[in-house]
mmCIF file of N, CA and C in Angstrom:
data_model
loop_
_atom_site.group_PDB
_atom_site.id
_atom_site.type_symbol
_atom_site.label_atom_id
_atom_site.label_comp_id
_atom_site.label_asym_id
_atom_site.label_seq_id
_atom_site.Cartn_x
_atom_site.Cartn_y
_atom_site.Cartn_z
ATOM 1 N N PHE A 1 -0.246 13.523 19.117
ATOM 2 C CA PHE A 1 -0.136 12.168 19.630
ATOM 3 C C PHE A 1 1.112 11.494 19.066
ATOM 4 N N ALA A 2 1.266 11.564 17.735
ATOM 5 C CA ALA A 2 2.441 10.960 17.100
ATOM 6 C C ALA A 2 3.722 11.653 17.546
ATOM 7 N N GLN A 3 3.685 12.963 17.669
ATOM 8 C CA GLN A 3 4.870 13.706 18.106
ATOM 9 C C GLN A 3 5.285 13.293 19.517
ATOM 10 N N PHE A 4 4.320 13.056 20.370
ATOM 11 C CA PHE A 4 4.593 12.609 21.734
ATOM 12 C C PHE A 4 5.391 11.305 21.715
ATOM 13 N N PHE A 5 4.983 10.358 20.870
ATOM 14 C CA PHE A 5 5.704 9.086 20.792
ATOM 15 C C PHE A 5 7.029 9.232 20.054
ATOM 16 N N LEU A 6 7.081 10.095 19.027
ATOM 17 C CA LEU A 6 8.351 10.353 18.343
ATOM 18 C C LEU A 6 9.367 10.908 19.333
ATOM 19 N N ASP A 7 8.909 11.739 20.245
ATOM 20 C CA ASP A 7 9.792 12.342 21.248
ATOM 21 C C ASP A 7 10.053 11.427 22.440
ATOM 22 N N GLY A 8 9.654 10.172 22.353
ATOM 23 C CA GLY A 8 9.986 9.203 23.394
ATOM 24 C C GLY A 8 9.096 9.251 24.620
ATOM 25 N N GLY A 9 7.890 9.803 24.478
ATOM 26 C CA GLY A 9 6.974 9.861 25.612
ATOM 27 C C GLY A 9 7.266 10.996 26.568
ATOM 28 N N ILE A 10 7.870 12.053 26.035
ATOM 29 C CA ILE A 10 8.212 13.232 26.838
ATOM 30 C C ILE A 10 7.122 14.289 26.671
ATOM 31 N N SER A 11 6.640 14.834 27.758
ATOM 32 C CA SER A 11 5.671 15.921 27.729
ATOM 33 C C SER A 11 6.116 16.996 28.715
ATOM 34 N N ASN A 12 6.176 18.217 28.244
ATOM 35 C CA ASN A 12 6.625 19.333 29.090
ATOM 36 C C ASN A 12 7.963 19.049 29.766
ATOM 37 N N GLY A 13 8.859 18.397 29.009
ATOM 38 C CA GLY A 13 10.207 18.147 29.501
ATOM 39 C C GLY A 13 10.364 16.962 30.428
ATOM 40 N N ARG A 14 9.299 16.210 30.661
ATOM 41 C CA ARG A 14 9.450 15.044 31.536
ATOM 42 C C ARG A 14 8.796 13.816 30.930
ATOM 43 N N SER A 15 9.396 12.672 31.218
ATOM 44 C CA SER A 15 8.885 11.405 30.712
ATOM 45 C C SER A 15 7.605 11.038 31.454
ATOM 46 N N VAL A 16 6.573 10.683 30.712
ATOM 47 C CA VAL A 16 5.323 10.304 31.353
ATOM 48 C C VAL A 16 4.994 8.823 31.155
ATOM 49 N N LEU A 17 5.892 8.096 30.495
ATOM 50 C CA LEU A 17 5.722 6.651 30.332
ATOM 51 C C LEU A 17 6.665 5.921 31.287
ATOM 52 N N PRO A 18 6.297 4.729 31.734
ATOM 53 C CA PRO A 18 7.212 3.960 32.575
ATOM 54 C C PRO A 18 8.532 3.677 31.843
ATOM 55 N N ASP A 19 9.621 3.615 32.596
ATOM 56 C CA ASP A 19 10.929 3.324 31.998
ATOM 57 C C ASP A 19 10.864 2.059 31.158
ATOM 58 N N GLY A 20 11.348 2.152 29.922
ATOM 59 C CA GLY A 20 11.424 0.994 29.044
ATOM 60 C C GLY A 20 10.133 0.640 28.318
ATOM 61 N N TRP A 21 9.031 1.316 28.642
ATOM 62 C CA TRP A 21 7.742 0.959 28.053
ATOM 63 C C TRP A 21 7.737 1.117 26.540
ATOM 64 N N LEU A 22 8.202 2.253 26.042
ATOM 65 C CA LEU A 22 8.158 2.508 24.608
ATOM 66 C C LEU A 22 9.017 1.513 23.835
ATOM 67 N N LYS A 23 10.190 1.236 24.315
ATOM 68 C CA LYS A 23 11.067 0.257 23.653
ATOM 69 C C LYS A 23 10.424 -1.127 23.649
ATOM 70 N N GLU A 24 9.857 -1.516 24.762
ATOM 71 C CA GLU A 24 9.198 -2.823 24.849
ATOM 72 C C GLU A 24 7.971 -2.895 23.943
ATOM 73 N N ALA A 25 7.239 -1.808 23.847
ATOM 74 C CA ALA A 25 6.000 -1.793 23.061
ATOM 75 C C ALA A 25 6.250 -1.771 21.563
ATOM 76 N N THR A 26 7.419 -1.297 21.123
ATOM 77 C CA THR A 26 7.622 -1.048 19.702
ATOM 78 C C THR A 26 8.715 -1.888 19.054
ATOM 79 N N ALA A 27 9.334 -2.779 19.782
ATOM 80 C CA ALA A 27 10.401 -3.614 19.224
ATOM 81 C C ALA A 27 9.899 -5.043 19.023
ATOM 82 N N PRO A 28 10.396 -5.718 17.982
ATOM 83 C CA PRO A 28 10.034 -7.124 17.812
ATOM 84 C C PRO A 28 10.497 -7.926 19.028
ATOM 85 N N ARG A 29 9.789 -8.983 19.329
ATOM 86 C CA ARG A 29 10.147 -9.824 20.478
ATOM 87 C C ARG A 29 9.987 -11.285 20.100
ATOM 88 N N LEU A 30 10.608 -12.139 20.870
ATOM 89 C CA LEU A 30 10.446 -13.576 20.676
ATOM 90 C C LEU A 30 9.439 -14.099 21.679
ATOM 91 N N ILE A 31 8.429 -14.785 21.173
ATOM 92 C CA ILE A 31 7.427 -15.433 22.027
ATOM 93 C C ILE A 31 7.323 -16.868 21.555
ATOM 94 N N GLY A 32 7.670 -17.794 22.434
ATOM 95 C CA GLY A 32 7.640 -19.201 22.065
ATOM 96 C C GLY A 32 8.581 -19.524 20.924
ATOM 97 N N GLY A 33 9.707 -18.820 20.847
ATOM 98 C CA GLY A 33 10.683 -19.039 19.790
ATOM 99 C C GLY A 33 10.315 -18.419 18.455
ATOM 100 N N LYS A 34 9.235 -17.668 18.404
ATOM 101 C CA LYS A 34 8.767 -17.045 17.172
ATOM 102 C C LYS A 34 8.803 -15.525 17.308
ATOM 103 N N GLN A 35 9.282 -14.825 16.250
ATOM 104 C CA GLN A 35 9.317 -13.367 16.292
ATOM 105 C C GLN A 35 7.908 -12.802 16.140
ATOM 106 N N VAL A 36 7.566 -11.896 17.042
ATOM 107 C CA VAL A 36 6.279 -11.195 17.005
ATOM 108 C C VAL A 36 6.585 -9.704 16.900
ATOM 109 N N ASP A 37 6.002 -9.049 15.908
ATOM 110 C CA ASP A 37 6.272 -7.631 15.658
ATOM 111 C C ASP A 37 5.166 -6.739 16.213
ATOM 112 N N TYR A 38 4.619 -7.102 17.360
ATOM 113 C CA TYR A 38 3.473 -6.394 17.918
ATOM 114 C C TYR A 38 3.564 -6.359 19.433
ATOM 115 N N GLY A 39 3.154 -5.225 20.016
ATOM 116 C CA GLY A 39 3.095 -5.128 21.462
ATOM 117 C C GLY A 39 2.402 -3.856 21.907
ATOM 118 N N TYR A 40 1.493 -3.971 22.848
ATOM 119 C CA TYR A 40 0.822 -2.810 23.447
ATOM 120 C C TYR A 40 0.160 -1.898 22.399
ATOM 121 N N MET A 41 -0.455 -2.481 21.398
ATOM 122 C CA MET A 41 -1.169 -1.773 20.336
ATOM 123 C C MET A 41 -0.255 -1.112 19.299
ATOM 124 N N TRP A 42 1.030 -1.404 19.293
ATOM 125 C CA TRP A 42 1.974 -0.878 18.313
ATOM 126 C C TRP A 42 2.575 -2.029 17.522
ATOM 127 N N TRP A 43 2.813 -1.812 16.234
ATOM 128 C CA TRP A 43 3.483 -2.766 15.356
ATOM 129 C C TRP A 43 4.868 -2.236 15.037
ATOM 130 N N SER A 44 5.889 -3.068 15.194
ATOM 131 C CA SER A 44 7.222 -2.660 14.760
ATOM 132 C C SER A 44 7.310 -2.854 13.251
ATOM 133 N N CYS A 45 8.040 -1.966 12.574
ATOM 134 C CA CYS A 45 8.115 -1.967 11.107
ATOM 135 C C CYS A 45 9.539 -2.241 10.650
ATOM 136 N N PRO A 46 9.710 -3.211 9.786
ATOM 137 C CA PRO A 46 11.059 -3.454 9.265
ATOM 138 C C PRO A 46 11.492 -2.332 8.326
ATOM 139 N N ASP A 47 12.795 -2.085 8.318
ATOM 140 C CA ASP A 47 13.376 -1.148 7.360
ATOM 141 C C ASP A 47 13.270 -1.771 5.966
ATOM 142 N N SER A 48 13.632 -1.024 4.937
ATOM 143 C CA SER A 48 13.551 -1.549 3.572
ATOM 144 C C SER A 48 14.454 -2.768 3.369
ATOM 145 N N ASP A 49 15.491 -2.919 4.203
ATOM 146 C CA ASP A 49 16.359 -4.092 4.082
ATOM 147 C C ASP A 49 15.922 -5.248 4.994
ATOM 148 N N GLY A 50 14.775 -5.105 5.643
ATOM 149 C CA GLY A 50 14.241 -6.172 6.486
ATOM 150 C C GLY A 50 14.710 -6.141 7.924
ATOM 151 N N THR A 51 15.609 -5.206 8.271
ATOM 152 C CA THR A 51 16.064 -5.083 9.657
ATOM 153 C C THR A 51 15.130 -4.123 10.398
ATOM 154 N N PHE A 52 15.406 -3.928 11.663
ATOM 155 C CA PHE A 52 14.587 -3.025 12.477
ATOM 156 C C PHE A 52 15.457 -1.920 13.084
ATOM 157 N N THR A 53 16.552 -1.541 12.402
ATOM 158 C CA THR A 53 17.521 -0.609 12.976
ATOM 159 C C THR A 53 16.966 0.798 13.170
ATOM 160 N N ASP A 54 16.019 1.237 12.325
ATOM 161 C CA ASP A 54 15.446 2.574 12.486
ATOM 162 C C ASP A 54 14.497 2.659 13.671
ATOM 163 N N GLY A 55 14.026 1.513 14.149
ATOM 164 C CA GLY A 55 13.098 1.510 15.276
ATOM 165 C C GLY A 55 11.716 2.028 14.921
ATOM 166 N N ALA A 56 11.356 1.986 13.622
ATOM 167 C CA ALA A 56 10.055 2.499 13.185
ATOM 168 C C ALA A 56 8.929 1.616 13.703
ATOM 169 N N PHE A 57 7.785 2.248 13.967
ATOM 170 C CA PHE A 57 6.621 1.510 14.445
ATOM 171 C C PHE A 57 5.354 2.199 13.992
ATOM 172 N N THR A 58 4.235 1.458 14.019
ATOM 173 C CA THR A 58 2.957 2.009 13.568
ATOM 174 C C THR A 58 1.827 1.628 14.504
ATOM 175 N N ALA A 59 0.825 2.481 14.499
ATOM 176 C CA ALA A 59 -0.507 2.130 14.990
ATOM 177 C C ALA A 59 -1.324 1.947 13.719
ATOM 178 N N ARG A 60 -2.143 0.894 13.665
ATOM 179 C CA ARG A 60 -2.846 0.565 12.423
ATOM 180 C C ARG A 60 -4.339 0.422 12.637
ATOM 181 N N GLY A 61 -5.093 1.020 11.716
ATOM 182 C CA GLY A 61 -6.532 0.823 11.687
ATOM 183 C C GLY A 61 -6.878 -0.237 10.650
ATOM 184 N N ILE A 62 -8.000 -0.856 10.780
ATOM 185 C CA ILE A 62 -8.359 -2.001 9.961
ATOM 186 C C ILE A 62 -8.504 -1.679 8.467
ATOM 187 N N PHE A 63 -8.868 -0.456 8.104
ATOM 188 C CA PHE A 63 -9.078 -0.112 6.705
ATOM 189 C C PHE A 63 -8.015 0.833 6.152
ATOM 190 N N GLY A 64 -6.785 0.749 6.680
ATOM 191 C CA GLY A 64 -5.670 1.506 6.124
ATOM 192 C C GLY A 64 -5.309 2.788 6.829
ATOM 193 N N GLN A 65 -5.827 2.997 8.013
ATOM 194 C CA GLN A 65 -5.423 4.168 8.796
ATOM 195 C C GLN A 65 -4.108 3.822 9.510
ATOM 196 N N TYR A 66 -3.170 4.749 9.468
ATOM 197 C CA TYR A 66 -1.867 4.502 10.080
ATOM 198 C C TYR A 66 -1.341 5.734 10.784
ATOM 199 N N ILE A 67 -0.581 5.479 11.819
ATOM 200 C CA ILE A 67 0.351 6.449 12.377
ATOM 201 C C ILE A 67 1.695 5.756 12.305
ATOM 202 N N TYR A 68 2.563 6.239 11.432
ATOM 203 C CA TYR A 68 3.907 5.676 11.249
ATOM 204 C C TYR A 68 4.888 6.611 11.931
ATOM 205 N N ILE A 69 5.754 6.044 12.762
ATOM 206 C CA ILE A 69 6.738 6.841 13.492
ATOM 207 C C ILE A 69 8.108 6.201 13.304
ATOM 208 N N ASN A 70 9.059 6.986 12.802
ATOM 209 C CA ASN A 70 10.419 6.512 12.587
ATOM 210 C C ASN A 70 11.353 7.405 13.404
ATOM 211 N N PRO A 71 11.717 6.964 14.600
ATOM 212 C CA PRO A 71 12.544 7.803 15.478
ATOM 213 C C PRO A 71 13.926 8.135 14.913
ATOM 214 N N ALA A 72 14.567 7.185 14.235
ATOM 215 C CA ALA A 72 15.918 7.423 13.714
ATOM 216 C C ALA A 72 15.920 8.509 12.644
ATOM 217 N N GLN A 73 14.878 8.540 11.824
ATOM 218 C CA GLN A 73 14.790 9.522 10.744
ATOM 219 C C GLN A 73 13.988 10.764 11.143
ATOM 220 N N ARG A 74 13.378 10.733 12.343
ATOM 221 C CA ARG A 74 12.529 11.833 12.831
ATOM 222 C C ARG A 74 11.389 12.106 11.847
ATOM 223 N N VAL A 75 10.708 11.027 11.436
ATOM 224 C CA VAL A 75 9.617 11.103 10.469
ATOM 225 C C VAL A 75 8.336 10.578 11.095
ATOM 226 N N VAL A 76 7.239 11.306 10.886
ATOM 227 C CA VAL A 76 5.900 10.861 11.248
ATOM 228 C C VAL A 76 5.042 10.948 9.991
ATOM 229 N N ILE A 77 4.294 9.884 9.706
ATOM 230 C CA ILE A 77 3.358 9.874 8.587
ATOM 231 C C ILE A 77 2.013 9.406 9.129
ATOM 232 N N VAL A 78 0.971 10.160 8.838
ATOM 233 C CA VAL A 78 -0.379 9.772 9.231
ATOM 234 C C VAL A 78 -1.192 9.595 7.953
ATOM 235 N N THR A 79 -1.840 8.436 7.823
ATOM 236 C CA THR A 79 -2.714 8.207 6.671
ATOM 237 C C THR A 79 -4.117 7.928 7.179
ATOM 238 N N LEU A 80 -5.077 8.556 6.526
ATOM 239 C CA LEU A 80 -6.482 8.403 6.895
ATOM 240 C C LEU A 80 -7.216 7.758 5.724
ATOM 241 N N SER A 81 -6.946 6.483 5.498
ATOM 242 C CA SER A 81 -7.531 5.755 4.373
ATOM 243 C C SER A 81 -8.903 5.215 4.719
ATOM 244 N N GLN A 82 -9.638 4.886 3.672
ATOM 245 C CA GLN A 82 -10.888 4.160 3.835
ATOM 246 C C GLN A 82 -10.944 3.138 2.708
ATOM 247 N N ARG A 83 -10.299 2.005 2.950
ATOM 248 C CA ARG A 83 -10.242 0.963 1.931
ATOM 249 C C ARG A 83 -11.541 0.166 1.889
ATOM 250 N N SER A 84 -11.762 -0.455 0.765
ATOM 251 C CA SER A 84 -13.002 -1.212 0.578
ATOM 252 C C SER A 84 -13.029 -2.512 1.371
ATOM 253 N N LYS A 85 -11.856 -3.017 1.744
ATOM 254 C CA LYS A 85 -11.775 -4.221 2.561
ATOM 255 C C LYS A 85 -10.549 -4.121 3.464
ATOM 256 N N PRO A 86 -10.542 -4.862 4.557
ATOM 257 C CA PRO A 86 -9.471 -4.705 5.543
ATOM 258 C C PRO A 86 -8.084 -5.095 5.052
ATOM 259 N N ARG A 87 -7.982 -6.070 4.146
ATOM 260 C CA ARG A 87 -6.654 -6.530 3.733
ATOM 261 C C ARG A 87 -6.572 -6.644 2.216
ATOM 262 N N PHE A 88 -5.379 -6.430 1.725
ATOM 263 C CA PHE A 88 -5.030 -6.642 0.312
ATOM 264 C C PHE A 88 -5.735 -5.681 -0.644
ATOM 265 N N ALA A 89 -6.176 -4.534 -0.179
ATOM 266 C CA ALA A 89 -6.794 -3.536 -1.050
ATOM 267 C C ALA A 89 -5.833 -2.387 -1.358
ATOM 268 N N GLU A 90 -4.630 -2.390 -0.753
ATOM 269 C CA GLU A 90 -3.690 -1.297 -0.954
ATOM 270 C C GLU A 90 -3.036 -1.391 -2.334
ATOM 271 N N GLY A 91 -2.720 -0.230 -2.902
ATOM 272 C CA GLY A 91 -2.034 -0.176 -4.192
ATOM 273 C C GLY A 91 -0.593 -0.623 -4.089
ATOM 274 N N ILE A 92 0.075 -0.235 -2.999
ATOM 275 C CA ILE A 92 1.427 -0.718 -2.694
ATOM 276 C C ILE A 92 1.431 -1.119 -1.223
ATOM 277 N N VAL A 93 2.383 -1.946 -0.859
ATOM 278 C CA VAL A 93 2.493 -2.386 0.537
ATOM 279 C C VAL A 93 2.778 -1.167 1.413
ATOM 280 N N ASP A 94 2.010 -1.022 2.471
ATOM 281 C CA ASP A 94 2.116 0.162 3.332
ATOM 282 C C ASP A 94 3.532 0.395 3.836
ATOM 283 N N ASN A 95 4.198 -0.632 4.359
ATOM 284 C CA ASN A 95 5.554 -0.454 4.878
ATOM 285 C C ASN A 95 6.511 -0.014 3.778
ATOM 286 N N ASP A 96 6.319 -0.489 2.537
ATOM 287 C CA ASP A 96 7.160 -0.041 1.423
ATOM 288 C C ASP A 96 6.980 1.457 1.190
ATOM 289 N N PHE A 97 5.734 1.914 1.250
ATOM 290 C CA PHE A 97 5.458 3.344 1.104
ATOM 291 C C PHE A 97 6.146 4.145 2.207
ATOM 292 N N PHE A 98 5.968 3.729 3.462
ATOM 293 C CA PHE A 98 6.556 4.462 4.585
ATOM 294 C C PHE A 98 8.085 4.489 4.488
ATOM 295 N N ASN A 99 8.695 3.341 4.156
ATOM 296 C CA ASN A 99 10.154 3.290 4.020
ATOM 297 C C ASN A 99 10.633 4.198 2.891
ATOM 298 N N SER A 100 9.895 4.265 1.795
ATOM 299 C CA SER A 100 10.289 5.118 0.664
ATOM 300 C C SER A 100 10.220 6.588 1.044
ATOM 301 N N VAL A 101 9.180 6.980 1.765
ATOM 302 C CA VAL A 101 9.062 8.373 2.205
ATOM 303 C C VAL A 101 10.225 8.710 3.141
ATOM 304 N N ALA A 102 10.497 7.839 4.118
ATOM 305 C CA ALA A 102 11.588 8.098 5.070
ATOM 306 C C ALA A 102 12.922 8.189 4.346
ATOM 307 N N ALA A 103 13.167 7.314 3.355
ATOM 308 C CA ALA A 103 14.409 7.348 2.597
ATOM 309 C C ALA A 103 14.525 8.634 1.780
ATOM 310 N N THR A 104 13.425 9.072 1.200
ATOM 311 C CA THR A 104 13.430 10.289 0.386
ATOM 312 C C THR A 104 13.723 11.525 1.244
ATOM 313 N N LEU A 105 13.219 11.530 2.476
ATOM 314 C CA LEU A 105 13.422 12.674 3.358
ATOM 315 C C LEU A 105 14.816 12.727 3.997
ATOM 316 N N ARG A 106 15.581 11.638 3.879
ATOM 317 C CA ARG A 106 16.937 11.626 4.467
ATOM 318 C C ARG A 106 17.741 12.736 3.945
#
């Protein structure tokens, strides 16, 4: 599933997503003058410097389950956590962890 999205929605050599869908679903957007980092069940992830140049995005479960996809670095990370509460139970900020792994793999 993650590989399919890392590869841009290509299956058996052909695109199976509507043109522009993946970019629209995974990039920050302005709604009512406010930046929203969410679309079509995907969250866009800032790089370690706060920009979005890598185009990384995640699918997130309420108790720490993630599919992290970084197209620029060709990195996929899947975490199957079971946290005691939905928020603020992580040892480190999830995006910091994902950015550190992607940077280490460069």
